[in-house]
CSV table of C-alpha atoms in Angstrom, one decimal:
chain,number,residue,atom,x,y,z
D,9,UNK,CA,-7.7,6.1,4.3
D,10,UNK,CA,-9.2,9.5,3.3
D,11,UNK,CA,-7.3,11.2,0.4
D,12,UNK,CA,-6.5,14.8,0.3
D,13,UNK,CA,-7.6,15.3,-3.3
D,14,UNK,CA,-9.1,13.3,-6.2
D,15,UNK,CA,-7.8,13.3,-9.7
D,16,UNK,CA,-10.2,11.6,-12.1
D,17,UNK,CA,-10.9,10.7,-15.7
D,18,UNK,CA,-14.4,12.1,-16.4
D,19,UNK,CA,-15.6,8.8,-17.8
D,20,UNK,CA,-15.3,7.2,-14.3
D,21,UNK,CA,-18.6,8.9,-13.4
D,22,UNK,CA,-20.4,6.7,-15.9
D,23,UNK,CA,-19.6,3.7,-13.7
D,24,UNK,CA,-21.4,2.7,-10.6
D,25,UNK,CA,-18.3,2.7,-8.5
D,26,UNK,CA,-17.2,6.1,-9.8
D,27,UNK,CA,-20.5,7.6,-8.8
D,28,UNK,CA,-20.3,6.0,-5.4
D,29,UNK,CA,-16.8,7.5,-4.8
D,30,UNK,CA,-18.0,10.8,-6.0
D,31,UNK,CA,-20.7,10.8,-3.3
D,32,UNK,CA,-18.3,9.4,-0.7
D,33,UNK,CA,-15.7,12.1,-1.3
D,34,UNK,CA,-17.9,15.0,-2.3
D,35,UNK,CA,-16.3,17.3,0.2
D,36,UNK,CA,-12.8,16.9,-1.4
D,37,UNK,CA,-11.4,18.7,-4.4
D,38,UNK,CA,-12.0,16.8,-7.7
D,39,UNK,CA,-9.6,17.6,-10.6
D,40,UNK,CA,-10.4,16.3,-14.1
D,41,UNK,CA,-7.6,14.6,-16.0
D,42,UNK,CA,-7.1,13.1,-19.5
D,43,UNK,CA,-5.3,10.0,-18.4
D,44,UNK,CA,-4.4,8.4,-15.0
D,45,UNK,CA,-1.1,7.5,-16.7
D,46,UNK,CA,0.1,11.0,-17.5
D,47,UNK,CA,-0.8,13.7,-14.9
D,48,UNK,CA,1.8,16.3,-15.8
D,49,UNK,CA,1.1,18.4,-12.7
D,50,UNK,CA,2.1,15.4,-10.6
D,51,UNK,CA,4.9,14.0,-12.7
D,52,UNK,CA,6.8,17.3,-12.4
D,53,UNK,CA,6.7,17.3,-8.6
D,54,UNK,CA,10.0,17.1,-6.8
D,55,UNK,CA,11.1,13.9,-5.1
D,56,UNK,CA,10.8,15.6,-1.7
D,57,UNK,CA,7.1,15.9,-2.3
D,58,UNK,CA,6.7,12.1,-2.4
D,59,UNK,CA,4.8,11.9,0.9
D,60,UNK,CA,2.2,14.5,-0.2
D,61,UNK,CA,1.8,12.6,-3.5
D,62,UNK,CA,0.9,9.5,-1.5
D,63,UNK,CA,-2.2,11.2,0.0
D,64,UNK,CA,-3.8,11.5,-3.5
D,65,UNK,CA,-6.4,9.2,-5.0
D,66,UNK,CA,-6.4,8.8,-8.8
D,67,UNK,CA,-9.6,7.4,-10.5
D,68,UNK,CA,-9.6,5.9,-14.0
D,69,UNK,CA,-10.4,2.9,-16.0
D,70,UNK,CA,-8.0,0.1,-16.6
D,71,UNK,CA,-7.2,-0.4,-20.3
D,72,UNK,CA,-4.5,-3.1,-19.9
D,73,UNK,CA,-5.9,-6.5,-19.3
D,74,UNK,CA,-3.0,-8.8,-20.3
D,75,UNK,CA,-2.4,-11.7,-17.9
D,76,UNK,CA,1.3,-12.6,-17.2
D,77,UNK,CA,2.2,-16.3,-16.5
D,78,UNK,CA,3.6,-16.8,-13.0
D,79,UNK,CA,5.1,-19.9,-11.5
D,80,UNK,CA,4.9,-19.4,-7.7
D,81,UNK,CA,1.6,-19.4,-5.7
D,82,UNK,CA,-0.4,-18.3,-8.8
D,83,UNK,CA,-0.5,-19.3,-12.4
D,84,UNK,CA,-1.2,-15.8,-13.7
D,85,UNK,CA,-0.6,-12.2,-12.5
D,86,UNK,CA,-3.8,-10.3,-13.3
D,87,UNK,CA,-3.9,-6.5,-13.6
D,88,UNK,CA,-6.9,-5.7,-11.4
D,89,UNK,CA,-8.9,-3.0,-9.6
D,90,UNK,CA,-6.0,-0.8,-8.3
D,91,UNK,CA,-2.3,-0.1,-8.5
D,92,UNK,CA,-0.1,1.8,-6.1
D,93,UNK,CA,-0.7,2.3,-2.5
D,94,UNK,CA,-0.8,4.9,0.3
D,95,UNK,CA,2.0,3.1,2.2
D,96,UNK,CA,5.6,4.3,1.7
D,97,UNK,CA,7.8,1.2,1.9
D,98,UNK,CA,11.3,2.4,1.1
D,99,UNK,CA,11.9,-0.6,-1.3
D,100,UNK,CA,8.5,-0.7,-3.1
D,101,UNK,CA,9.0,-2.2,-6.5
D,102,UNK,CA,6.2,-0.1,-7.9
D,103,UNK,CA,8.5,2.9,-7.6
D,104,UNK,CA,10.6,1.3,-10.3
D,105,UNK,CA,7.5,1.3,-12.6
D,106,UNK,CA,5.9,4.6,-11.6
D,107,UNK,CA,8.7,6.5,-10.0
D,108,UNK,CA,7.3,9.0,-7.5
D,109,UNK,CA,3.8,8.6,-9.0
D,110,UNK,CA,3.2,5.3,-7.2
D,111,UNK,CA,0.1,6.8,-5.5
D,112,UNK,CA,-3.1,4.8,-5.2
D,113,UNK,CA,-5.0,4.5,-8.5
D,114,UNK,CA,-8.4,2.9,-8.5
D,115,UNK,CA,-9.9,1.5,-11.7
D,116,UNK,CA,-13.7,1.7,-11.6
D,117,UNK,CA,-14.4,-0.7,-14.5
D,118,UNK,CA,-14.4,-3.7,-12.1
D,119,UNK,CA,-17.3,-5.5,-13.8
D,120,UNK,CA,-15.4,-5.5,-17.1
D,121,UNK,CA,-12.3,-6.9,-15.4
D,122,UNK,CA,-14.3,-9.5,-13.5
D,123,UNK,CA,-16.2,-10.7,-16.5
D,124,UNK,CA,-12.9,-11.3,-18.4
D,125,UNK,CA,-11.4,-13.1,-15.4
D,126,UNK,CA,-14.3,-15.5,-15.1
D,127,UNK,CA,-14.4,-16.2,-18.8
D,128,UNK,CA,-10.7,-16.9,-18.8
D,129,UNK,CA,-10.9,-19.1,-15.8
D,130,UNK,CA,-13.9,-21.2,-17.0
D,131,UNK,CA,-12.3,-21.7,-20.5
D,132,UNK,CA,-9.0,-23.0,-19.1
D,133,UNK,CA,-8.4,-26.7,-19.1
D,134,UNK,CA,-6.9,-26.6,-15.6
D,135,UNK,CA,-8.0,-24.9,-12.4
D,136,UNK,CA,-5.8,-21.8,-12.3
D,137,UNK,CA,-4.8,-19.6,-9.4
D,138,UNK,CA,-5.0,-15.8,-10.2
D,139,UNK,CA,-2.9,-13.3,-8.4
D,140,UNK,CA,-5.0,-10.1,-8.1
D,141,UNK,CA,-2.9,-8.2,-5.7
D,142,UNK,CA,0.6,-7.8,-7.3
D,143,UNK,CA,0.2,-4.1,-8.1
D,144,UNK,CA,-1.6,-2.9,-5.0
D,145,UNK,CA,-2.9,-4.0,-1.6
D,146,UNK,CA,-6.6,-5.1,-1.7
D,147,UNK,CA,-7.2,-4.6,2.0
D,148,UNK,CA,-6.0,-1.0,1.8
D,149,UNK,CA,-7.9,-0.4,-1.4
D,150,UNK,CA,-11.0,-1.8,0.3
D,151,UNK,CA,-11.0,1.1,2.8
D,152,UNK,CA,-11.6,3.4,-0.2
D,153,UNK,CA,-13.8,1.3,-2.5
D,154,UNK,CA,-15.4,-1.4,-0.4
D,155,UNK,CA,-14.5,-3.7,-3.4
D,156,UNK,CA,-13.2,-6.7,-1.5
D,157,UNK,CA,-16.4,-8.5,-0.6
D,158,UNK,CA,-17.7,-7.8,-4.1
D,159,UNK,CA,-14.6,-9.2,-5.8
D,160,UNK,CA,-14.6,-12.4,-3.8
D,161,UNK,CA,-18.3,-13.1,-4.1
D,162,UNK,CA,-18.4,-12.3,-7.8
D,163,UNK,CA,-15.5,-14.5,-8.6
D,164,UNK,CA,-16.9,-17.4,-6.6
D,165,UNK,CA,-19.8,-17.5,-9.0
D,166,UNK,CA,-17.4,-19.0,-11.5
D,167,UNK,CA,-17.4,-22.7,-11.9
D,168,UNK,CA,-13.6,-23.1,-11.2
D,169,UNK,CA,-10.5,-21.1,-10.4
D,170,UNK,CA,-8.9,-19.6,-7.3
D,171,UNK,CA,-7.8,-16.1,-6.3
D,172,UNK,CA,-4.8,-15.1,-4.2
D,173,UNK,CA,-3.5,-11.8,-2.9
D,174,UNK,CA,-0.9,-10.6,-0.3
D,175,UNK,CA,-1.2,-7.8,2.1
D,176,UNK,CA,0.7,-5.8,4.7
D,177,UNK,CA,-2.5,-4.6,6.4
D,178,UNK,CA,-4.8,-6.0,8.9
D,179,UNK,CA,-8.4,-4.9,8.0
D,180,UNK,CA,-9.7,-8.4,7.3
D,181,UNK,CA,-13.2,-8.2,8.8
D,182,UNK,CA,-15.0,-7.7,5.5
D,183,UNK,CA,-13.8,-11.1,4.2
D,184,UNK,CA,-14.4,-13.2,7.3
D,185,UNK,CA,-18.0,-14.2,6.7
D,186,UNK,CA,-17.7,-15.0,3.0
D,187,UNK,CA,-18.4,-18.5,1.8
D,188,UNK,CA,-15.0,-18.7,0.1
D,189,UNK,CA,-15.2,-22.5,-0.8
D,190,UNK,CA,-11.5,-22.8,-0.1
D,191,UNK,CA,-10.8,-20.9,-3.4
D,192,UNK,CA,-9.3,-17.7,-1.9
D,193,UNK,CA,-5.7,-18.0,-0.8
D,194,UNK,CA,-4.8,-15.3,1.7
D,195,UNK,CA,-1.1,-14.3,2.2
D,196,UNK,CA,0.4,-12.1,4.8
D,197,UNK,CA,3.7,-10.3,4.3
D,198,UNK,CA,5.8,-10.1,7.5
D,199,UNK,CA,9.1,-8.6,8.5
D,200,UNK,CA,10.9,-8.0,11.8
D,201,UNK,CA,9.3,-5.1,13.9
D,202,UNK,CA,12.4,-3.0,13.3
D,203,UNK,CA,12.0,-3.3,9.5
D,204,UNK,CA,8.3,-2.6,9.6
D,205,UNK,CA,8.7,0.5,11.8
D,206,UNK,CA,11.6,2.0,9.8
D,207,UNK,CA,11.2,0.7,6.3
D,208,UNK,CA,7.5,-0.3,5.7
D,209,UNK,CA,6.1,3.1,6.5
D,210,UNK,CA,2.4,3.4,6.9
D,211,UNK,CA,1.7,-0.4,7.1
D,212,UNK,CA,0.2,-2.5,9.9
D,213,UNK,CA,2.4,-3.6,12.9
D,214,UNK,CA,3.6,-7.2,13.0
D,215,UNK,CA,1.3,-7.9,16.0
D,216,UNK,CA,-1.7,-6.7,14.0
D,217,UNK,CA,-0.7,-8.6,10.9
D,218,UNK,CA,-0.4,-11.8,12.9
D,219,UNK,CA,-3.8,-11.3,14.6
D,220,UNK,CA,-5.4,-10.7,11.1
D,221,UNK,CA,-3.8,-13.9,9.7
D,222,UNK,CA,-5.0,-15.9,12.6
D,223,UNK,CA,-8.6,-14.6,12.1
D,224,UNK,CA,-8.5,-15.4,8.4
D,225,UNK,CA,-7.2,-18.9,9.1
D,226,UNK,CA,-9.9,-19.4,11.7
D,227,UNK,CA,-12.4,-18.6,8.9
D,228,UNK,CA,-10.9,-21.6,7.1
D,229,UNK,CA,-9.2,-19.8,4.3
D,230,UNK,CA,-6.0,-21.3,2.9
D,231,UNK,CA,-3.2,-19.0,4.1
D,232,UNK,CA,0.5,-18.3,3.5
D,233,UNK,CA,3.2,-16.1,4.8
D,234,UNK,CA,5.7,-14.0,2.8
D,235,UNK,CA,8.9,-13.2,4.6
D,236,UNK,CA,9.4,-10.3,2.2
D,237,UNK,CA,11.6,-8.7,1.4
D,238,UNK,CA,14.5,-10.0,3.4
D,239,UNK,CA,16.8,-7.0,4.0
D,240,UNK,CA,20.4,-7.5,5.0
D,241,UNK,CA,20.7,-4.5,7.4
D,242,UNK,CA,23.0,-4.4,10.4
D,243,UNK,CA,22.2,-7.3,12.8
D,244,UNK,CA,19.9,-9.0,10.3
D,245,UNK,CA,20.3,-12.5,11.7
D,246,UNK,CA,19.2,-11.3,15.1
D,247,UNK,CA,16.3,-9.4,13.5
D,248,UNK,CA,15.0,-12.4,11.6
D,249,UNK,CA,15.5,-14.7,14.5
D,250,UNK,CA,13.3,-12.4,16.5
D,251,UNK,CA,10.7,-12.4,13.7
D,252,UNK,CA,10.6,-16.2,13.6
D,253,UNK,CA,10.4,-16.5,17.4
D,254,UNK,CA,7.4,-14.1,17.4
D,255,UNK,CA,5.7,-16.1,14.7
D,256,UNK,CA,6.3,-19.4,16.5
D,257,UNK,CA,4.8,-17.9,19.7
D,258,UNK,CA,1.9,-15.9,18.2
D,259,UNK,CA,0.6,-17.8,15.1
D,260,UNK,CA,-2.4,-20.0,15.8
D,261,UNK,CA,-2.1,-23.8,15.6
D,262,UNK,CA,-4.3,-23.6,12.5
D,263,UNK,CA,-2.0,-21.3,10.7
D,264,UNK,CA,1.1,-23.3,11.7
D,265,UNK,CA,-0.6,-26.5,10.4
D,266,UNK,CA,-1.8,-25.2,7.1
D,267,UNK,CA,0.5,-22.4,6.0
D,268,UNK,CA,3.2,-22.2,3.4
D,269,UNK,CA,6.1,-19.7,3.4
D,270,UNK,CA,7.5,-17.6,0.6
D,271,UNK,CA,10.9,-15.9,1.0
D,272,UNK,CA,11.9,-13.0,-1.2
D,273,UNK,CA,15.1,-11.1,-1.0
D,274,UNK,CA,15.1,-7.3,-1.5
D,275,UNK,CA,15.9,-5.7,-4.8
D,276,UNK,CA,16.6,-1.9,-4.9
D,277,UNK,CA,17.3,0.8,-7.5
D,278,UNK,CA,18.8,4.2,-8.1
D,279,UNK,CA,15.2,5.5,-8.3
D,280,UNK,CA,14.5,4.4,-4.8
D,281,UNK,CA,17.8,6.0,-3.6
D,282,UNK,CA,16.9,9.3,-5.2
D,283,UNK,CA,13.4,9.5,-3.8
D,284,UNK,CA,14.3,8.2,-0.4
D,285,UNK,CA,17.3,10.5,0.1
D,286,UNK,CA,15.1,13.5,-0.7
D,287,UNK,CA,11.7,12.5,0.8
D,288,UNK,CA,13.1,10.6,3.8
D,289,UNK,CA,16.5,12.1,4.6
D,290,UNK,CA,16.6,10.5,8.1
D,291,UNK,CA,15.5,7.1,6.9
D,292,UNK,CA,17.5,3.9,7.1
D,293,UNK,CA,19.9,3.6,4.1
D,294,UNK,CA,19.1,0.4,2.2
D,295,UNK,CA,21.8,0.6,-0.4
D,296,UNK,CA,25.1,-0.9,0.5
D,297,UNK,CA,27.7,-1.2,-2.3
D,298,UNK,CA,29.6,-3.8,-0.3
D,299,UNK,CA,26.6,-6.1,-0.2
D,300,UNK,CA,25.0,-5.4,-3.5
D,301,UNK,CA,25.8,-5.7,-7.2
D,302,UNK,CA,24.2,-4.2,-10.3
D,303,UNK,CA,21.3,-6.1,-11.9
D,304,UNK,CA,20.8,-3.9,-15.0
D,305,UNK,CA,18.5,-1.0,-15.7
D,306,UNK,CA,19.7,0.8,-12.5
D,307,UNK,CA,18.7,-2.0,-10.2
D,308,UNK,CA,20.7,-3.7,-7.4
D,309,UNK,CA,20.4,-7.1,-5.8
D,310,UNK,CA,22.4,-8.8,-3.1
D,311,UNK,CA,25.6,-10.5,-4.0
D,312,UNK,CA,25.2,-14.3,-4.5
D,313,UNK,CA,27.4,-15.3,-1.6
D,314,UNK,CA,25.3,-13.2,0.8
D,315,UNK,CA,22.0,-14.4,-0.6
D,316,UNK,CA,23.2,-18.0,-0.2
D,317,UNK,CA,24.1,-17.3,3.4
D,318,UNK,CA,20.7,-15.8,4.0
D,319,UNK,CA,19.0,-18.8,2.4
D,320,UNK,CA,20.9,-21.3,4.6
D,321,UNK,CA,20.2,-19.3,7.7
D,322,UNK,CA,16.5,-18.9,7.1
D,323,UNK,CA,16.1,-22.6,6.1
D,324,UNK,CA,17.8,-23.7,9.3
D,325,UNK,CA,15.8,-21.4,11.5
D,326,UNK,CA,12.5,-22.1,9.9
D,327,UNK,CA,13.2,-25.8,10.0
D,328,UNK,CA,13.7,-25.6,13.8
D,329,UNK,CA,10.3,-23.9,14.3
D,330,UNK,CA,8.0,-25.0,11.5
D,331,UNK,CA,9.7,-27.6,9.4
D,332,UNK,CA,11.6,-26.8,6.2
D,333,UNK,CA,8.8,-28.3,4.1
D,334,UNK,CA,6.7,-25.2,4.8
D,335,UNK,CA,9.0,-23.2,2.5
D,336,UNK,CA,7.5,-23.0,-1.0
D,337,UNK,CA,10.4,-21.1,-2.6
D,338,UNK,CA,13.2,-18.6,-2.3
D,339,UNK,CA,13.3,-15.7,-4.7
């Protein structure tokens, strides 16, 4: 990814990564800002300019370091080295938090974040798993910063603890030769090709995601699959049957043996509808008042009876191919 313009807090140039990025992107316009959280010039853009906003790179320092307890693959969600993304998934939950300003932000104070994470991990009584990719995609971020090998190698100096992150991208080569000690859990998000092509705009194809997952498993990383988000669009049973058939055919024996599966149903919001209708007027309409109900704060989720049908269907189809014990949870 090469951004079109850089917005930066001047203090980032006192950090090593900030200076490296200044040299890497010296041919681009650099615009100083007071805070990555409040760039008035960008906040006042119209929704139809969303695609152009996604080409920007914002540099700052992360000031929020509060870990949130989690009860799925990880024990804690950790605010880390980036937020936002260059992809334009029509359902992206970060749009709920950042509205149209869900562009890629990179935080250059990585040493500060890493030192806190290691201290927290080593002081804990149990061995915790830390989710470091809940606000961004680390494979995508790595194409800008080269952070990924540094992150993994630095954390592995800690005496205990594990990291995990999900991705919709396939650029896994920088992590394949790292001595990960089985302490890095790699998770690949998948969806039917139709959903990827029409909804997960700017992400890797299903074939490339599967190839990347097979490579990571071959490097002996613990791996998982997220079927996420499940979208009840027209013909959804046929679409997800196709997905599971492709996975059954293309996943390596190592992945099939060791993987776990997370299943997450889509939530949506009036903010998504507003942006998508203006920025992607020809895109697939994800809101369906017959299938959805209000969830508070302008959000929508699928009606319970439809979600239950989806759970039953996916449980049966996964059981046929991989065994239902592979399913870690539905959400």
